[in-house]
Coordinates of C-alpha atoms and ligand atoms in Angstrom, one line a residue:
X123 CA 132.4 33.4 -93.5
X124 CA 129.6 33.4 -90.7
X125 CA 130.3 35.6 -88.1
X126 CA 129.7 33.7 -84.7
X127 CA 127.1 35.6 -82.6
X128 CA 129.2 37.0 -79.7
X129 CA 132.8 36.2 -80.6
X130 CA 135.9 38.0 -79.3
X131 CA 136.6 40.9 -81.3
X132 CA 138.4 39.6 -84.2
X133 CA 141.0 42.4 -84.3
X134 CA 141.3 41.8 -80.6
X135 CA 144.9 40.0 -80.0
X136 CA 146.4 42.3 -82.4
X137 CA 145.6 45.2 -80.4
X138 CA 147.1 43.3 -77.5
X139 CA 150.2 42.7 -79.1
X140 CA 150.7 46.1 -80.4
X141 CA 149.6 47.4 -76.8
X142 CA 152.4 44.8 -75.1
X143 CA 155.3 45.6 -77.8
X144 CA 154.4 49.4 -76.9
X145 CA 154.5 48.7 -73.2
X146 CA 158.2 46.8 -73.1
X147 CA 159.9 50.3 -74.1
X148 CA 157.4 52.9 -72.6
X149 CA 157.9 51.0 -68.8
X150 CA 161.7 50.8 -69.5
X151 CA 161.6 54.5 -70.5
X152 CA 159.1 55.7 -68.3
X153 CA 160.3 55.2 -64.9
X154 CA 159.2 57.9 -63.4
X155 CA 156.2 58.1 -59.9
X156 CA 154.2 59.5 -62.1
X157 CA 153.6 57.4 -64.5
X158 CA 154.3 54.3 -62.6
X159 CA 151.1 55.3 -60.5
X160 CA 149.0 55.7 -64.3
X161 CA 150.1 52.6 -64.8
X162 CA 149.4 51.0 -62.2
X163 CA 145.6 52.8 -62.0
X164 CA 144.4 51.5 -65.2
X165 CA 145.9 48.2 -64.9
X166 CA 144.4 48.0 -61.6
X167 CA 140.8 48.7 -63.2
X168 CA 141.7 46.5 -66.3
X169 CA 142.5 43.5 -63.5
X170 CA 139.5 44.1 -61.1
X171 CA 136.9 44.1 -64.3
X172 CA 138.2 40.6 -65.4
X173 CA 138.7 39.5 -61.6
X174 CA 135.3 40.7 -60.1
X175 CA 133.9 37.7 -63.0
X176 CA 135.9 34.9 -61.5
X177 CA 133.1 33.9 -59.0
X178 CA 130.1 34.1 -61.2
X179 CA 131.8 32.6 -63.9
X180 CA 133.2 29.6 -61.8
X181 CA 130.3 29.1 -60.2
X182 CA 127.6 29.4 -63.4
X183 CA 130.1 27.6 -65.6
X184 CA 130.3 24.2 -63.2
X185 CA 126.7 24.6 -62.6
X186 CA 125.5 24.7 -65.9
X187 CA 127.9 22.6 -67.3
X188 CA 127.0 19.6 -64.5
X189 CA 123.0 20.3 -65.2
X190 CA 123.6 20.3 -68.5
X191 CA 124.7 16.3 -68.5
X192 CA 122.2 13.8 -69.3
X193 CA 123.4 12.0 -66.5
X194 CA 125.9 12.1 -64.0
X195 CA 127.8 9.6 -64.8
X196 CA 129.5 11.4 -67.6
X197 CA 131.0 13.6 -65.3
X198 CA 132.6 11.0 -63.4
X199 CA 134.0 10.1 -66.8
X200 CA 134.8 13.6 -67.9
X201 CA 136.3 14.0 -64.6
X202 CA 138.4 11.1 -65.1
X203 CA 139.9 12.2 -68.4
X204 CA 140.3 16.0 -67.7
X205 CA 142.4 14.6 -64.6
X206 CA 144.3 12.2 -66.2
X207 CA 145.3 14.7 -68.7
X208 CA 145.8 17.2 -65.7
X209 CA 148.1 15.0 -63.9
X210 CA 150.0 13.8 -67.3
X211 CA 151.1 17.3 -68.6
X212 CA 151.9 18.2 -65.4
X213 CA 154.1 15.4 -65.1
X214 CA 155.6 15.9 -68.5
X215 CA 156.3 19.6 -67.4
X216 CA 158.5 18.7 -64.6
X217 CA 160.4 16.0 -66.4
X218 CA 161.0 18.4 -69.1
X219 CA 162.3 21.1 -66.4
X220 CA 164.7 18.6 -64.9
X221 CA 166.1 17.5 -67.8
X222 CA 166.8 21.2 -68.8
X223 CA 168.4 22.2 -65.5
X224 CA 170.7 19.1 -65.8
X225 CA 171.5 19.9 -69.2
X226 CA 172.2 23.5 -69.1
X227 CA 173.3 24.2 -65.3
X228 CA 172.2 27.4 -64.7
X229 CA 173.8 27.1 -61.1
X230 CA 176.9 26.9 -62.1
X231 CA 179.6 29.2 -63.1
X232 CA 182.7 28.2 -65.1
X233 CA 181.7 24.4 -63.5
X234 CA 181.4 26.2 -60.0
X235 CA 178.3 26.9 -57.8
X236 CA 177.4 30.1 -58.5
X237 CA 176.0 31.0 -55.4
X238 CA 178.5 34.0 -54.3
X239 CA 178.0 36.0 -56.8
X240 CA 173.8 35.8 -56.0
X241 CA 174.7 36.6 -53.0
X242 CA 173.3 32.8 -51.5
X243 CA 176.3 31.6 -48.8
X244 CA 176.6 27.5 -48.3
X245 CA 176.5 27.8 -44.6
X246 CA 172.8 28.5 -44.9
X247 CA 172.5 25.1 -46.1
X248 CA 170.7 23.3 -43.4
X249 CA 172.7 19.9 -42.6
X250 CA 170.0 17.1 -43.7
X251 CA 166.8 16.7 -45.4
X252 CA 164.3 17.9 -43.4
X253 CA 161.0 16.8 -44.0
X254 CA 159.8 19.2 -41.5
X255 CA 156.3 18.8 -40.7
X256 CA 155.2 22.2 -41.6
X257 CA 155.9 21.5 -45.3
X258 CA 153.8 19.0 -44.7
X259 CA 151.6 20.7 -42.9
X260 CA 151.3 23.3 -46.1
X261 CA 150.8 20.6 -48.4
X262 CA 148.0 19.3 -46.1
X263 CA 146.3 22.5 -46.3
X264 CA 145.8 22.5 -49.7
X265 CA 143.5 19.6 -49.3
X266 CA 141.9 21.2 -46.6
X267 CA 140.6 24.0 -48.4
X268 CA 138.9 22.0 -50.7
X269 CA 135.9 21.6 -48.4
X270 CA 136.0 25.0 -47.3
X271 CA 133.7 25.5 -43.8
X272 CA 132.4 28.9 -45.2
X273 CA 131.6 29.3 -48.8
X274 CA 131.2 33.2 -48.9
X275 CA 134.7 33.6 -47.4
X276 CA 136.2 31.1 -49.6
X277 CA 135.4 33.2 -52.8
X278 CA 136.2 36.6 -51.0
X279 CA 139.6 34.6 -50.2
X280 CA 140.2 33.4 -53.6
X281 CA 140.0 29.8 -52.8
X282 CA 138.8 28.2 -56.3
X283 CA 139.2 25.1 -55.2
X284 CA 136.5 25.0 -52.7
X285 CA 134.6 27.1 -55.0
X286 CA 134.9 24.5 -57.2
X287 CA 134.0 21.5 -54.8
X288 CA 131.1 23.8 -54.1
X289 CA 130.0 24.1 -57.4
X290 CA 130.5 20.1 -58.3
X291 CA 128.3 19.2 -55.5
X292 CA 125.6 21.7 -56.2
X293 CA 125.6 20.6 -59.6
X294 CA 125.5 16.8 -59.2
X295 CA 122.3 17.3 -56.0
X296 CA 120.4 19.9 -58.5
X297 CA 120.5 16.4 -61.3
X298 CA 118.9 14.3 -58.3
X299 CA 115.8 17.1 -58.1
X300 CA 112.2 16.6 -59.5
X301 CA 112.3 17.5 -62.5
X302 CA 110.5 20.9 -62.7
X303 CA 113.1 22.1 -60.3
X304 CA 116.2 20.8 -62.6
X305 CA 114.6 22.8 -65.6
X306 CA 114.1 26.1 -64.3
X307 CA 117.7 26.1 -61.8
X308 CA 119.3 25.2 -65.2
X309 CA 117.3 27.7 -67.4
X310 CA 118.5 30.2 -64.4
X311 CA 122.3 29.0 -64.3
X312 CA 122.8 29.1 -68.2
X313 CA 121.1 32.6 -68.1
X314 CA 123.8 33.5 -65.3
X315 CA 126.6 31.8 -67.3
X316 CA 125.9 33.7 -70.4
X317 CA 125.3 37.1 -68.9
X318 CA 129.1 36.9 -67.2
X319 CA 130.5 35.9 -70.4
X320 CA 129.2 38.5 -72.3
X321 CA 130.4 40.9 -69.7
X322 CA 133.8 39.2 -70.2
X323 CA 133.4 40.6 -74.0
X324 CA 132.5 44.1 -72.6
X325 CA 135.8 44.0 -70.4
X326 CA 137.8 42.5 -73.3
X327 CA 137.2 45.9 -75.4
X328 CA 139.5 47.7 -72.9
X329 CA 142.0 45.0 -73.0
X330 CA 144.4 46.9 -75.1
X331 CA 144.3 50.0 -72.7
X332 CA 145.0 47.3 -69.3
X333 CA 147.3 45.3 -70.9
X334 CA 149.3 48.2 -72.0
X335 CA 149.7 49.7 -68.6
X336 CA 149.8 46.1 -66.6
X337 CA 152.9 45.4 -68.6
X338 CA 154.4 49.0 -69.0
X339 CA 154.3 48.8 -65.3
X340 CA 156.4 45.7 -64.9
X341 CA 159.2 47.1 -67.3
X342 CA 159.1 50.5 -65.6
X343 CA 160.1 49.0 -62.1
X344 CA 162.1 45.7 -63.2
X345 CA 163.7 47.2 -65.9
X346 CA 165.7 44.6 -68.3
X347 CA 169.2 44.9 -66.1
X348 CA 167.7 43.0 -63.6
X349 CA 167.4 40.1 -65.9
X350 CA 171.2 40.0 -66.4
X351 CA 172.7 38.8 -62.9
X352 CA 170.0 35.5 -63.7
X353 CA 170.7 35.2 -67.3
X354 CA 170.8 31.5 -67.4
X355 CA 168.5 30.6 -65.2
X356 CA 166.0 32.9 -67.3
X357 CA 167.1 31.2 -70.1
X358 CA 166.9 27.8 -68.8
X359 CA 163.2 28.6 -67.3
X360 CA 162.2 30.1 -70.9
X361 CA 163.6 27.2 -72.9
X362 CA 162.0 24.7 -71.2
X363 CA 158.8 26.1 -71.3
X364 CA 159.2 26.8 -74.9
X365 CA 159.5 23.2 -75.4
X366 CA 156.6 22.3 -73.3
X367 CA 154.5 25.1 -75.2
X368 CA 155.8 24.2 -78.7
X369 CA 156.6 20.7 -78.6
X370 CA 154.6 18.7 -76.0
X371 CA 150.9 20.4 -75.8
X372 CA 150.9 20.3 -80.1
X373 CA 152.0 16.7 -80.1
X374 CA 149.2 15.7 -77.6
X375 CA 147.0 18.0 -79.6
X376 CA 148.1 16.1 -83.1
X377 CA 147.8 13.0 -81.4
X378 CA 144.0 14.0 -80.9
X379 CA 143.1 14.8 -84.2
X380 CA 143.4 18.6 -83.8
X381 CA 145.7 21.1 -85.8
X382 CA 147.7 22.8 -83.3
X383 CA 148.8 25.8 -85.4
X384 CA 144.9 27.1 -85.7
X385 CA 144.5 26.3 -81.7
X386 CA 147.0 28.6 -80.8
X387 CA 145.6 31.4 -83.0
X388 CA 142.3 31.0 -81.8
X389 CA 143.8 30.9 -78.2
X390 CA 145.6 34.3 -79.1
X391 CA 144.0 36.5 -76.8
X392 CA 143.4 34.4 -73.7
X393 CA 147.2 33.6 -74.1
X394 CA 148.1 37.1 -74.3
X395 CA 145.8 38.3 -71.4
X396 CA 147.6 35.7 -69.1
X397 CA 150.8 37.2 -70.5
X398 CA 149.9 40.5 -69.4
X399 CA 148.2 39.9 -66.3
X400 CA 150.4 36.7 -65.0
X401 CA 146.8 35.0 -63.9
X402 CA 145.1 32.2 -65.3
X403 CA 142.1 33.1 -62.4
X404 CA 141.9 36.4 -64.2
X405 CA 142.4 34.9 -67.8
X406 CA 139.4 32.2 -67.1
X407 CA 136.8 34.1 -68.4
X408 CA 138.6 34.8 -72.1
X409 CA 140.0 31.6 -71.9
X410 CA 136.0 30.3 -72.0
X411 CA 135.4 32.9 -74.5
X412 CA 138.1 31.8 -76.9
X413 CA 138.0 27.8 -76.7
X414 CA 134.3 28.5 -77.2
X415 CA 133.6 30.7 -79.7
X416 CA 137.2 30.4 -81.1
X417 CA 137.8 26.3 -81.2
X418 CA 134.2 25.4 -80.8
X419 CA 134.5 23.3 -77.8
X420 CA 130.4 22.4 -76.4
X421 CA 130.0 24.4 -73.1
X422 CA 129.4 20.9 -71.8
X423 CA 133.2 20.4 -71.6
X424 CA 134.6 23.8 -71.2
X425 CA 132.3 24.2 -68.0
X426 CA 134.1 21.4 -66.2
X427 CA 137.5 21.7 -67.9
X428 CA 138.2 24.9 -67.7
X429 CA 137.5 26.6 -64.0
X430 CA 139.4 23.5 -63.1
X431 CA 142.3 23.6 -65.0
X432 CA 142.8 27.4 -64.0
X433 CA 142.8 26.2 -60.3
X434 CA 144.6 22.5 -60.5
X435 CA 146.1 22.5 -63.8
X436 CA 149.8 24.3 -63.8
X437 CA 152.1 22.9 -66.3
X438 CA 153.9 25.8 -66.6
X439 CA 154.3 27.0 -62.8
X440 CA 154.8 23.0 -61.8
X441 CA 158.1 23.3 -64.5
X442 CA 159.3 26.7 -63.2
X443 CA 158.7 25.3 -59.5
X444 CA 161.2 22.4 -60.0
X445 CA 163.6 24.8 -62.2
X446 CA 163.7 27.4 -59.8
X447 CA 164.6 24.7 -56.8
X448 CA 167.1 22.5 -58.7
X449 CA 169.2 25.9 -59.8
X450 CA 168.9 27.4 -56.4
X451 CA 170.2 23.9 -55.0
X452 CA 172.9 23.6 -57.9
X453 CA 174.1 27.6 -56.9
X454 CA 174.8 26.4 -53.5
X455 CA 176.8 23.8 -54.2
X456 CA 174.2 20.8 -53.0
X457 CA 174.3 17.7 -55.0
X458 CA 170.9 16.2 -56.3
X459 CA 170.4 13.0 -56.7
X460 CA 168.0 10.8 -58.2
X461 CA 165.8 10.4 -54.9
X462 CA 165.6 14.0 -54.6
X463 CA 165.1 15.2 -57.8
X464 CA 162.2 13.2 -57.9
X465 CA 160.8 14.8 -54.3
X466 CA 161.3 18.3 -55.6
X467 CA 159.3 17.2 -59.0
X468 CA 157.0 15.6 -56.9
X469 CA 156.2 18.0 -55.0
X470 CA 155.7 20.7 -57.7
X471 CA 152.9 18.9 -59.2
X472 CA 151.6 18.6 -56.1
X473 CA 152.0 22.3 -55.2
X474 CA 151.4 23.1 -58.5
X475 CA 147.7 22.1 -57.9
X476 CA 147.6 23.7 -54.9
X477 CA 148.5 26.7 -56.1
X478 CA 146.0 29.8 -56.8
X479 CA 145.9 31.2 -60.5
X480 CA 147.6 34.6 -59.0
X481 CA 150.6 36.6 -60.2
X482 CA 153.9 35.4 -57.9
X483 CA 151.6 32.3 -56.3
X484 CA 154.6 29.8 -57.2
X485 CA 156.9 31.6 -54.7
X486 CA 155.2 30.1 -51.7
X487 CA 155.5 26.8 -53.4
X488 CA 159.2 27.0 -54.1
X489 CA 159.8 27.7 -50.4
X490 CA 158.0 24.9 -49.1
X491 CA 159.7 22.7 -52.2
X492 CA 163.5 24.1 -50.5
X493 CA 162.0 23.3 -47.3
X494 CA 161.7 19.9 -48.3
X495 CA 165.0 19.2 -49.4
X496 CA 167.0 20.9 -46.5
X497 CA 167.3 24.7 -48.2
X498 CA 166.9 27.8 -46.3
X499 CA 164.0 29.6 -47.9
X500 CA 165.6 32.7 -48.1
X501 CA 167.9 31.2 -50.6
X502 CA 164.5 32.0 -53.1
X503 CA 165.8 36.1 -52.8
X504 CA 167.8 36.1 -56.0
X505 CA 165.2 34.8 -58.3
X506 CA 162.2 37.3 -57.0
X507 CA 164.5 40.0 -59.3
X508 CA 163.0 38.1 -62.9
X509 CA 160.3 36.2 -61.3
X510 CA 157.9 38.9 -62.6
X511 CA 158.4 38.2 -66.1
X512 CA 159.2 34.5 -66.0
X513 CA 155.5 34.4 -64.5
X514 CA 153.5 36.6 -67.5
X515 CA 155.6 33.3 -69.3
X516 CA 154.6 30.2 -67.4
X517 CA 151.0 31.5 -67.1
X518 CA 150.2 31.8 -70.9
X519 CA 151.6 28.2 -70.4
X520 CA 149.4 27.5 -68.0
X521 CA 146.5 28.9 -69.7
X522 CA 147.3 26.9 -73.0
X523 CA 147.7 23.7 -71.6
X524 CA 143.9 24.0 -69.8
X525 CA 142.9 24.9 -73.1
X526 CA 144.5 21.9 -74.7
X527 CA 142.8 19.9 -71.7
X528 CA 139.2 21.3 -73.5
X529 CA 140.2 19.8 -76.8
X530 CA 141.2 16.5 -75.6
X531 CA 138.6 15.6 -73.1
X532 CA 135.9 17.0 -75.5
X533 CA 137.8 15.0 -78.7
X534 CA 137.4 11.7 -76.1
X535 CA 133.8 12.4 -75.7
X536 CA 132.9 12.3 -79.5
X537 CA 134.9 9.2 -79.4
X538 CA 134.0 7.5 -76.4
Ligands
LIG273 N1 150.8 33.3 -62.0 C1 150.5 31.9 -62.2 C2 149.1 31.7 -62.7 O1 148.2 32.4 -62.4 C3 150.8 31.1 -60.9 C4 152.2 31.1 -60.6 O2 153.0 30.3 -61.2 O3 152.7 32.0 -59.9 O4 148.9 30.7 -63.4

């Protein structure tokens, strides 16, 4: 077979399997200062070569992608259908994490709230839903920081989604140029897009190292007892995500056209790097490496579809949002109904969106979720003891579902 110029060492994922398998009993084992703080330093540098590329990368990508259009109106249609599919699996993420909860009841103990023995009392319970207006207030702010007032602090901050705004509008105003101008900013951009990538490729080569000590670190200072107290609500969290990973992304990916067996092995290391570093801002760069190169999705789509769906699209921290709420409500003994079981899913896709592609990000978004139905947010204590792992988890589902995103918008293109 032709070797595509430039793609991901083939060997690649393997070595970051072996390297995680070799992680889980070396951090359990290993718990000593000294080797936490190894850990920890080449983990550290593994994290900060993939996370100093976020910017360029965002920024190139959208660029180049929007120049890159014949016209702009196929962005407005692209947008259209990445969002729709955004919005849709996000959707089918929370319904599938309600159902689960309801099912299996991780709350409960022998049919009782098992609050006591997390140590969460019933007389924190605030008396009525309170739709205080600083949960409001933090769900306006996500909006707000879509326009942000200053673009260099924006990236230095992390926020992607004003990077993103940013980029759009630059994009769509460098179409509307003379021509001359549109050539060479576009000959520049695609330059700019292709350098970062191929640094991603350099970075990639010390993946196996990174990953090793990102998730040796993890196990050294969780350890696996810590999973035990939770056991059901881990389980709970995992199966539902299973089912969204296994189930409901390769049913939309079959309804496509495309075989989702081959996706996922082409998707093998950016799912594996989200694993290990519990980012999809960090992961953005192999994930654009892998549905390229690996699925053969144009640039065209990937530079829209992508940077986005690391920001907005959360399937899997969206579904562990409304898990985490409904079993902290069910362990203190509150009763959900209908009405709000469909606030707290509500506002996890919502949150979800607003929510940055950063290890632990959904934690702020469960507190303002308990806010809204009348929880104390201290009640979130208990589940910070697995949240670590649970999050390597929903990220990889995060990270799939943009990639399934790539597929499907660039499958409706070819179609439409
Ligand atoms: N770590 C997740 C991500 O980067 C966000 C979260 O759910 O905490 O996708």
């Amino acid at each position: 077979m032709k070797k595509v110029p430039g793609r991901l060492n083939r060997g690649l994922h393997i070595w970051i399997l072996i390297a995680i398998l070799a992680a889980v009993p070396a951090g359990i084992l290993l718990r000593y200062p000294p080797f936490i703080a190894i850990f920890d330093f080449l983990g550290t540098l593994f994290l900060n070569g993939l996370r100093m590329l976020i910017v360029p990368i965002i920024l190139s990508s959208i660029v180049a992608g929007i120049l890159n259009l014949n016209d702009v109106k196929g962005l407005g249609k692209m947008g259209v259908a990445t969002i729709t599919y955004y919005l849709t699996t996000s959707i089918l993420a929370v319904i599938t994490g309600c159902v689960f909860v309801f099912l299996l009841q991780p709350g409960l103990s022998h049919s009782l709230p098992a609050g006591g023995l997390l140590g969460l009392k019933s007389h924190q319970v605030a008396q009525s839903v309170n739709l205080s207006t600083s949960s409001l207030a933090d769900l306006k702010d996500i909006f707000i920081r879509m326009i942000p007032p200053n673009i260099v602090s924006a990236a230095a901050k992390g926020q992607m989604l004003g990077l993103i705004f940013f980029g759009i509008l630059f994009g769509i105003s460098g179409q509307l140029i003379r021509p001359e101008g549109k050539r060479l900013l576009g000959g520049v951009v695609q330059a700019v897009f292709e350098t970062t990538m191929k640094m991603t490729e350099i970075v990639m080569y010390f993946a196996p190292i990174g990953i090793f000590a990102l998730v040796a670190k993890v196990f050294s200072q969780t350890g696996l007892h810590a999973l035990r107290p939770l056991g059901l609500f881990f389980i709970t969290v995992i199966i539902s995500l299973s089912f969204h990973f296994f189930i409901t992304l390769p049913f939309i990916l079959r309804i496509f056209g495309a075989n989702p067996l081959s996706h996922m092995k082409n998707m093998a290391p950016a799912l594996l790097t989200a694993f290990s570093t519990s980012s999809s801002s960090a992961t953005l760069p192999v994930t654009m490496e892998c549905v390229e190169k690996g699925a053969g999705i144009p640039n065209r789509v990937t530079a829209f579809v992508l940077p986005l769906g690391a920001t907005v699209n959360m399937d899997g921290t969206a579904l562990y949002e409304c898990v985490a709420a409904l079993f902290i409500a069910q362990a203190m003994g509150i009763k959900i109904g209908i009405i709000k079981a469909i606030m707290v899913a509500f506002t996890a896709v919502i949150t979800s969106i607003g929510v940055a592609g950063i290890p632990a990000a959904s934690l702020v978004a469960i507190a303002v979720i308990l806010k809204i139905i009348g929880l104390p947010v201290e009640a979130i204590g208990p589940i910070l003891a697995v949240d670590r792992i649970l999050d390597m988890l929903r990220t990889s589902v995060n990270v799939f579902s943009d990639s399934c995103g790539a597929v499907v918008v660039s499958r409706l293109e070819k179609n439409g």
